[in-house]
């Protein structure tokens, strides 16, 4: 089924407003995926994707693991990896698999610094937040300290700021102290690195709210999300979920 006809919980379509945003244009705009000219940009909410490529982006459908969000191929509520032990993050909800169109789009956004894609991701997040976590405070996963020091592009903070402008409650109670990139590490090293890396800012304790929704781009081993969730719970948060663009 195509993405435009998929619905999030509560009945709202996953891409409500996205196709409309792709039509409002003053400066030449080209599709990020296929290169086709899609019009002329005339607003900050215009999206650099043609209608055909938007329709080709297929979200994860069917049954999902209740904890990590991976597709299930059995009638169990949990995937094999999530059946043992408790997790600080109660639910992870990835929108896409990290493959094909979604993976190319994410690479263009992160590595290519295509900030023109912010309205697209924000629209997807907003629809799901309204349907699934309307009372949660949004917390972006913090970037590496070196990225902050160099004032580099922070792809998750860009989405958080866009959600904030729409009126969603956003809080930044976490900080990252270890600078090593997770993508260079194996599963065990990722877990160890993440546990050391993320902490709650002491001055923010008790100011976040009881229910938090973490947002991030790609979920791989889950080490980052779990470390952030643990830090939040230790600071007084009682419920943590996570919304991510894709799962690898």
Short mmCIF file of C-alpha atoms in Angstrom, two decimals:
data_model
loop_
_atom_site.label_atom_id
_atom_site.label_comp_id
_atom_site.label_asym_id
_atom_site.label_seq_id
_atom_site.Cartn_x
_atom_site.Cartn_y
_atom_site.Cartn_z
CA UNK A 1 0.00 0.00 0.00
CA UNK A 2 1.30 3.44 -0.81
CA UNK A 3 2.29 5.87 1.90
CA UNK A 4 -0.40 8.44 1.13
CA UNK A 5 -3.13 5.94 1.90
CA UNK A 6 -1.58 4.55 5.09
CA UNK A 7 -3.23 5.86 8.23
CA UNK A 8 -1.77 6.48 11.66
CA UNK A 9 -3.67 5.55 14.81
CA UNK A 10 -6.64 7.83 15.28
CA UNK A 11 -7.47 7.92 11.57
CA UNK A 12 -5.17 10.69 10.33
CA UNK A 13 -3.25 9.96 7.15
CA UNK A 14 0.48 9.76 7.59
CA UNK A 15 1.13 12.40 4.95
CA UNK A 16 -1.72 14.83 5.70
CA UNK A 17 -0.67 18.18 4.29
CA UNK A 18 2.57 16.90 2.76
CA UNK A 19 1.38 16.71 -0.85
CA UNK A 20 -0.24 20.13 -0.45
CA UNK A 21 3.08 21.54 0.75
CA UNK A 22 4.84 20.09 -2.29
CA UNK A 23 2.75 22.30 -4.54
CA UNK A 24 3.52 25.80 -3.16
CA UNK A 25 6.49 27.38 -5.05
CA UNK A 26 9.07 31.11 -6.26
CA UNK A 27 12.64 29.68 -6.57
CA UNK A 28 13.28 26.60 -8.80
CA UNK A 29 12.93 23.43 -6.76
CA UNK A 30 13.97 19.89 -7.73
CA UNK A 31 12.99 16.52 -6.30
CA UNK A 32 15.68 15.22 -3.94
CA UNK A 33 15.18 11.63 -5.10
CA UNK A 34 14.67 11.78 -8.87
CA UNK A 35 15.88 15.28 -9.78
CA UNK A 36 12.65 16.25 -11.53
CA UNK A 37 11.72 19.91 -11.29
CA UNK A 38 8.75 20.18 -8.97
CA UNK A 39 8.09 23.91 -9.20
CA UNK A 40 9.30 27.13 -7.65
CA UNK A 41 9.68 27.54 -3.93
CA UNK A 42 7.66 30.34 -2.38
CA UNK A 43 7.34 29.25 1.25
CA UNK A 44 9.42 27.68 4.01
CA UNK A 45 7.06 24.71 4.11
CA UNK A 46 7.58 23.75 0.46
CA UNK A 47 8.96 20.23 0.03
CA UNK A 48 11.66 19.22 -2.50
CA UNK A 49 9.95 15.98 -3.49
CA UNK A 50 7.72 15.21 -6.45
CA UNK A 51 4.34 13.57 -5.87
CA UNK A 52 5.50 10.32 -7.50
CA UNK A 53 8.48 9.96 -5.13
CA UNK A 54 6.37 10.83 -2.09
CA UNK A 55 3.91 8.10 -3.10
CA UNK A 56 6.78 5.62 -3.47
CA UNK A 57 7.90 5.98 0.15
CA UNK A 58 6.26 3.02 1.87
CA UNK A 59 6.15 3.00 5.70
CA UNK A 60 6.42 -0.11 7.82
CA UNK A 61 3.05 -1.83 7.79
CA UNK A 62 1.41 -4.79 9.46
CA UNK A 63 2.38 -6.10 12.89
CA UNK A 64 5.28 -4.50 14.75
CA UNK A 65 7.25 -5.49 17.80
CA UNK A 66 5.66 -3.66 20.73
CA UNK A 67 9.08 -2.56 22.02
CA UNK A 68 11.46 -1.93 19.11
CA UNK A 69 8.99 -1.43 16.26
CA UNK A 70 10.51 -3.98 13.88
CA UNK A 71 8.14 -5.85 11.58
CA UNK A 72 6.90 -9.13 13.05
CA UNK A 73 6.68 -12.35 11.09
CA UNK A 74 4.89 -14.32 13.81
CA UNK A 75 1.86 -13.80 16.04
CA UNK A 76 4.03 -12.84 19.03
CA UNK A 77 3.77 -9.28 20.37
CA UNK A 78 7.54 -9.01 20.70
CA UNK A 79 10.40 -9.87 18.37
CA UNK A 80 12.93 -12.45 19.54
CA UNK A 81 15.46 -9.82 20.65
CA UNK A 82 12.93 -8.01 22.85
CA UNK A 83 11.45 -11.00 24.70
CA UNK A 84 13.99 -11.02 27.51
CA UNK A 85 14.43 -8.21 30.01
CA UNK A 86 12.85 -4.85 30.64
CA UNK A 87 13.75 -1.69 28.77
CA UNK A 88 13.71 1.92 29.89
CA UNK A 89 12.11 2.91 26.58
CA UNK A 90 8.68 1.29 26.46
CA UNK A 91 8.03 1.73 22.75
CA UNK A 92 10.03 2.61 19.63
CA UNK A 93 8.07 3.61 16.53
CA UNK A 94 10.09 3.76 13.28
CA UNK A 95 8.26 5.16 10.25
CA UNK A 96 10.34 3.48 7.53
CA UNK A 97 12.86 0.72 7.03
CA UNK A 98 16.30 2.16 6.35
CA UNK A 99 16.37 1.00 2.72
CA UNK A 100 15.79 2.25 -0.82
CA UNK A 101 13.99 5.62 -1.04
CA UNK A 102 13.81 6.38 2.70
CA UNK A 103 17.53 5.57 3.12
CA UNK A 104 18.50 7.77 0.16
CA UNK A 105 16.35 10.59 1.50
CA UNK A 106 17.87 10.33 4.97
CA UNK A 107 21.41 10.33 3.56
CA UNK A 108 20.62 13.45 1.55
CA UNK A 109 19.17 15.06 4.67
CA UNK A 110 22.00 14.14 7.06
CA UNK A 111 25.14 14.03 4.94
CA UNK A 112 23.94 16.40 2.24
CA UNK A 113 22.56 18.83 4.82
CA UNK A 114 19.32 19.24 2.87
CA UNK A 115 17.46 21.41 5.38
CA UNK A 116 14.70 21.87 2.79
CA UNK A 117 13.52 18.39 3.88
CA UNK A 118 12.75 19.57 7.43
CA UNK A 119 9.07 20.31 6.60
CA UNK A 120 8.66 16.79 5.20
CA UNK A 121 9.97 15.04 8.31
CA UNK A 122 8.15 17.49 10.58
CA UNK A 123 4.84 16.78 8.85
CA UNK A 124 5.30 13.03 9.32
CA UNK A 125 6.25 13.43 12.98
CA UNK A 126 3.39 15.83 13.72
CA UNK A 127 0.75 13.47 12.34
CA UNK A 128 2.01 10.56 14.42
CA UNK A 129 2.48 12.63 17.58
CA UNK A 130 -1.10 13.88 17.35
CA UNK A 131 -2.40 10.34 16.92
CA UNK A 132 -0.22 8.40 19.37
CA UNK A 133 1.45 10.70 21.91
CA UNK A 134 -0.58 13.93 22.18
CA UNK A 135 0.32 14.46 25.86
CA UNK A 136 4.04 13.68 25.63
CA UNK A 137 6.85 16.22 25.86
CA UNK A 138 9.21 15.91 22.89
CA UNK A 139 12.92 15.44 23.63
CA UNK A 140 15.45 15.37 20.76
CA UNK A 141 18.42 13.02 21.11
CA UNK A 142 21.38 15.38 21.66
CA UNK A 143 24.26 15.55 19.15
CA UNK A 144 27.96 14.90 19.75
CA UNK A 145 29.72 17.71 21.67
CA UNK A 146 32.10 18.29 18.77
CA UNK A 147 29.16 18.94 16.47
CA UNK A 148 27.85 21.57 18.87
CA UNK A 149 31.28 23.11 19.27
CA UNK A 150 31.71 23.46 15.51
CA UNK A 151 28.10 24.61 15.10
CA UNK A 152 27.54 21.86 12.58
CA UNK A 153 24.20 20.83 11.08
CA UNK A 154 22.06 19.05 13.70
CA UNK A 155 19.39 17.23 11.74
CA UNK A 156 17.30 16.24 14.78
CA UNK A 157 17.39 19.64 16.43
CA UNK A 158 16.14 21.13 13.14
CA UNK A 159 13.02 18.94 13.34
CA UNK A 160 12.60 19.70 17.06
CA UNK A 161 12.66 23.44 16.37
CA UNK A 162 10.12 23.04 13.57
CA UNK A 163 7.80 21.10 15.89
CA UNK A 164 8.28 23.78 18.53
CA UNK A 165 7.21 26.45 16.04
CA UNK A 166 4.03 24.44 15.47
CA UNK A 167 3.26 24.62 19.18
CA UNK A 168 4.45 21.18 20.33
CA UNK A 169 6.10 21.05 23.77
CA UNK A 170 9.84 20.46 23.29
CA UNK A 171 12.40 20.13 26.08
CA UNK A 172 16.16 19.53 25.98
CA UNK A 173 17.06 17.86 29.32
CA UNK A 174 19.79 15.57 27.94
CA UNK A 175 23.42 16.13 27.10
CA UNK A 176 26.00 13.97 25.39
CA UNK A 177 29.46 13.92 26.94
CA UNK A 178 31.29 11.24 24.92
CA UNK A 179 32.18 12.27 21.38
CA UNK A 180 32.82 8.91 19.65
CA UNK A 181 30.43 8.24 16.75
CA UNK A 182 28.18 5.22 17.28
CA UNK A 183 28.28 4.16 13.61
CA UNK A 184 31.95 3.18 13.97
CA UNK A 185 31.23 0.69 16.78
CA UNK A 186 29.90 -2.87 16.97
CA UNK A 187 26.76 -3.73 18.97
CA UNK A 188 28.45 -4.28 22.35
CA UNK A 189 30.68 -1.23 21.99
CA UNK A 190 27.67 0.90 21.00
CA UNK A 191 25.86 -0.10 24.17
CA UNK A 192 28.89 0.61 26.38
CA UNK A 193 29.59 3.93 24.64
CA UNK A 194 25.95 5.07 24.83
CA UNK A 195 25.67 4.27 28.54
CA UNK A 196 28.60 6.61 29.22
CA UNK A 197 27.57 9.24 26.70
CA UNK A 198 24.08 10.42 27.65
CA UNK A 199 23.13 12.04 30.93
CA UNK A 200 20.29 14.20 32.21
CA UNK A 201 21.17 17.82 32.96
CA UNK A 202 20.78 18.13 36.77
CA UNK A 203 19.15 21.57 36.56
CA UNK A 204 16.40 20.08 34.36
CA UNK A 205 15.37 17.37 36.85
CA UNK A 206 11.62 17.46 37.46
CA UNK A 207 11.00 20.05 34.73
CA UNK A 208 10.43 17.73 31.79
CA UNK A 209 7.10 16.13 32.64
CA UNK A 210 6.14 12.53 33.34
CA UNK A 211 5.74 11.33 29.74
CA UNK A 212 8.45 11.88 27.14
CA UNK A 213 8.76 11.16 23.42
CA UNK A 214 12.36 10.89 22.22
CA UNK A 215 12.95 11.75 18.56
CA UNK A 216 15.89 10.57 16.43
CA UNK A 217 16.71 9.73 12.83
CA UNK A 218 17.88 6.08 12.62
CA UNK A 219 17.40 3.22 15.11
CA UNK A 220 20.04 0.51 14.73
CA UNK A 221 20.90 -1.46 17.88
CA UNK A 222 18.76 0.70 20.16
CA UNK A 223 21.72 1.62 22.39
CA UNK A 224 21.29 5.38 21.98
CA UNK A 225 17.54 5.43 22.61
CA UNK A 226 17.85 3.10 25.60
CA UNK A 227 20.65 5.15 27.18
CA UNK A 228 18.64 8.36 26.76
CA UNK A 229 15.54 6.70 28.20
CA UNK A 230 17.50 5.47 31.25
CA UNK A 231 18.87 8.95 31.88
CA UNK A 232 15.37 10.42 31.65
CA UNK A 233 13.89 7.86 34.04
CA UNK A 234 16.68 8.49 36.53
CA UNK A 235 15.74 12.18 36.43
CA UNK A 236 12.10 11.47 37.31
CA UNK A 237 10.35 10.72 34.01
CA UNK A 238 7.92 7.80 34.35
CA UNK A 239 7.17 6.93 30.71
CA UNK A 240 9.44 7.08 27.65
CA UNK A 241 8.61 6.28 24.02
CA UNK A 242 10.62 7.03 20.88
CA UNK A 243 9.73 8.11 17.35
CA UNK A 244 12.40 7.62 14.69
CA UNK A 245 12.47 8.16 10.95
CA UNK A 246 13.86 4.72 10.08
CA UNK A 247 15.05 1.42 11.51
CA UNK A 248 18.15 -0.31 10.15
#
